[in-house]
Amino acid sequence: MNPLFSRKIQTCVCVLLLVIMPITAQEAHFTQSMKQAYDKYFMIGVAVNQRNISQPEQIALLCKEFNSITAENDMKPGPTHPTEEQYRWERADAIANFCRENGIKLRGHCLMWHNQTCQWMYEDQPSKELLLARMREHIHTVVSRYKDVVYAWDVVNEAITDDEKASDPYRQSEFYKIAGEDFIFKAFEYAREADPDALLFYNDYNECNPVKCQRIVDMVKRMKKAGVPIDGIGMQGHYNIYGPSEESLEQAIKAYRKVVKHIHVTELDIRVTNEMGGALRFKREGMQISDSTEQFLADQYARVFRVLRKYHKNIDCVTFWNLSDNDSWLGVRNYATPFDADYQPKRAYEYIVEKKAPLWPQPERPMK
Ligand code: GLA
């Protein structure tokens, strides 16, 4: 090719790239924070660890962007109540005090779960009555302690199975094996006794999967019929750039809003790999993020928020699972949050806060 002609082409490509390349989010000037931008829609929350509430820059970011906080790990049953005789309050108290001092609302997470749990409750093969009595004591103690600051509790986490073919809709946890679905129903009753004002949620992942969604809906209907006090469903929201589609997210919200008044998105993050859900079955190491992957991520956040805005009357709070990629349970290489490893806003942040439409169609799920 004539070298002059080829240089012309190169120049054209460069000019074109400059025009179409979005300016990086770091350079952009945002007039509003996320909580301000979503003021009329729902609260914007974040899951925190102890570092997030002790380092000045991270505290500043928390207070600027979020108006609801969830303890990532520190209020779970195992960490707060490791043995029958012993409660450990230090870390949970630090988060509760941070919320009290800064006037930020606290979502309680969580009272009953099969992971990070009080194994001592079931290890000596107790009767159903004894197990329920232990659960009641735990739930009453924790809920009462944070009654002044917690506005909503994830009462039961992840009790539905992922096995679509299973005849029993429930996860075969030790709690379930001993007490059946009463372990779920009773947990809600105990939480309501301890704090009549807190909103009580059932929380789960893969919640847009139609089979799991139907099972959650059926369970909530049975709870309501039995007079069990459930107020809301927590859609964990561990998504990826391939899914869910806007349609399946909408279907799930429409199904849940028929059975509860309150929907919270409780653990939102978006992976750049083809993995979903809350179970610890992911690759920690993804690839270095390319410009196009960054765009896929921003686009999927844009899609999710477009749907959430549409259903804002049913959704009270949307919580990100972790403050930045540096804190993410998925590791820094999943690029799952709107803030990079240096706590700087990413392109995803720009698409959320400016309520942008996605630039590209949703990518096809890669072949296995
Ligand atoms: C689940 C739980 C959360 C958290 C995540 C991973 O979704 O509900 O508490 O453990 O897994 O961080």
PDB file of C-alpha atoms and ligand atoms in Angstrom, residues 70-73 76 109-110 113 115-116 154 157-158 203-205 236 238 266-267 269 277-280 282 321-322 328-330, ligand 1:
ATOM      1  CA  THR A  70     -24.877  -3.933  55.223  1.00  0.00           C
ATOM      2  CA  ALA A  71     -22.165  -5.708  57.210  1.00  0.00           C
ATOM      3  CA  GLU A  72     -20.427  -7.964  54.670  1.00  0.00           C
ATOM      4  CA  ASN A  73     -19.599 -10.654  57.246  1.00  0.00           C
ATOM      5  CA  LYS A  76     -23.610 -13.243  60.366  1.00  0.00           C
ATOM      6  CA  HIS A 109     -27.502  -9.513  57.454  1.00  0.00           C
ATOM      7  CA  CYS A 110     -28.272 -12.260  58.353  1.00  0.00           C
ATOM      8  CA  TRP A 113     -27.899 -19.230  56.989  1.00  0.00           C
ATOM      9  CA  ASN A 115     -22.869 -20.996  55.729  1.00  0.00           C
ATOM     10  CA  GLN A 116     -20.796 -18.979  58.232  1.00  0.00           C
ATOM     11  CA  ASP A 154     -32.330 -10.728  56.077  1.00  0.00           C
ATOM     12  CA  ASN A 157     -30.617 -16.588  53.615  1.00  0.00           C
ATOM     13  CA  GLU A 158     -30.495 -19.104  50.746  1.00  0.00           C
ATOM     14  CA  ASN A 203     -32.808 -13.356  50.715  1.00  0.00           C
ATOM     15  CA  ASP A 204     -31.446 -15.547  47.901  1.00  0.00           C
ATOM     16  CA  TYR A 205     -29.243 -15.708  44.774  1.00  0.00           C
ATOM     17  CA  GLN A 236     -29.063 -10.841  45.930  1.00  0.00           C
ATOM     18  CA  HIS A 238     -24.806 -11.592  41.875  1.00  0.00           C
ATOM     19  CA  THR A 266     -29.237  -6.869  48.483  1.00  0.00           C
ATOM     20  CA  GLU A 267     -25.846  -7.924  47.052  1.00  0.00           C
ATOM     21  CA  ASP A 269     -22.199  -7.123  41.713  1.00  0.00           C
ATOM     22  CA  GLY A 277     -24.877 -16.614  42.066  1.00  0.00           C
ATOM     23  CA  GLY A 278     -23.779 -16.492  45.664  1.00  0.00           C
ATOM     24  CA  ALA A 279     -22.250 -19.936  46.065  1.00  0.00           C
ATOM     25  CA  LEU A 280     -18.488 -19.959  46.371  1.00  0.00           C
ATOM     26  CA  PHE A 282     -16.129 -18.905  40.959  1.00  0.00           C
ATOM     27  CA  TRP A 321     -21.770  -6.079  47.404  1.00  0.00           C
ATOM     28  CA  ASN A 322     -18.525  -4.389  48.403  1.00  0.00           C
ATOM     29  CA  SER A 328     -14.854  -7.616  46.342  1.00  0.00           C
ATOM     30  CA  TRP A 329     -15.355 -11.183  47.577  1.00  0.00           C
ATOM     31  CA  LEU A 330     -14.827 -12.110  43.902  1.00  0.00           C
TER      32      LEU A 330
HETATM   33  C1  GLA B   1     -23.848 -14.733  49.875  1.00  0.00           C
HETATM   34  C2  GLA B   1     -24.181 -14.165  51.223  1.00  0.00           C
HETATM   35  C3  GLA B   1     -23.344 -12.980  51.536  1.00  0.00           C
HETATM   36  C4  GLA B   1     -21.913 -13.157  51.139  1.00  0.00           C
HETATM   37  C5  GLA B   1     -21.824 -13.529  49.726  1.00  0.00           C
HETATM   38  C6  GLA B   1     -20.363 -13.562  49.381  1.00  0.00           C
HETATM   39  O1  GLA B   1     -24.453 -14.077  48.849  1.00  0.00           O
HETATM   40  O2  GLA B   1     -25.521 -13.818  51.387  1.00  0.00           O
HETATM   41  O3  GLA B   1     -23.395 -12.746  52.891  1.00  0.00           O
HETATM   42  O4  GLA B   1     -21.303 -14.155  51.906  1.00  0.00           O
HETATM   43  O5  GLA B   1     -22.483 -14.758  49.572  1.00  0.00           O
HETATM   44  O6  GLA B   1     -19.657 -12.478  49.956  1.00  0.00           O
END
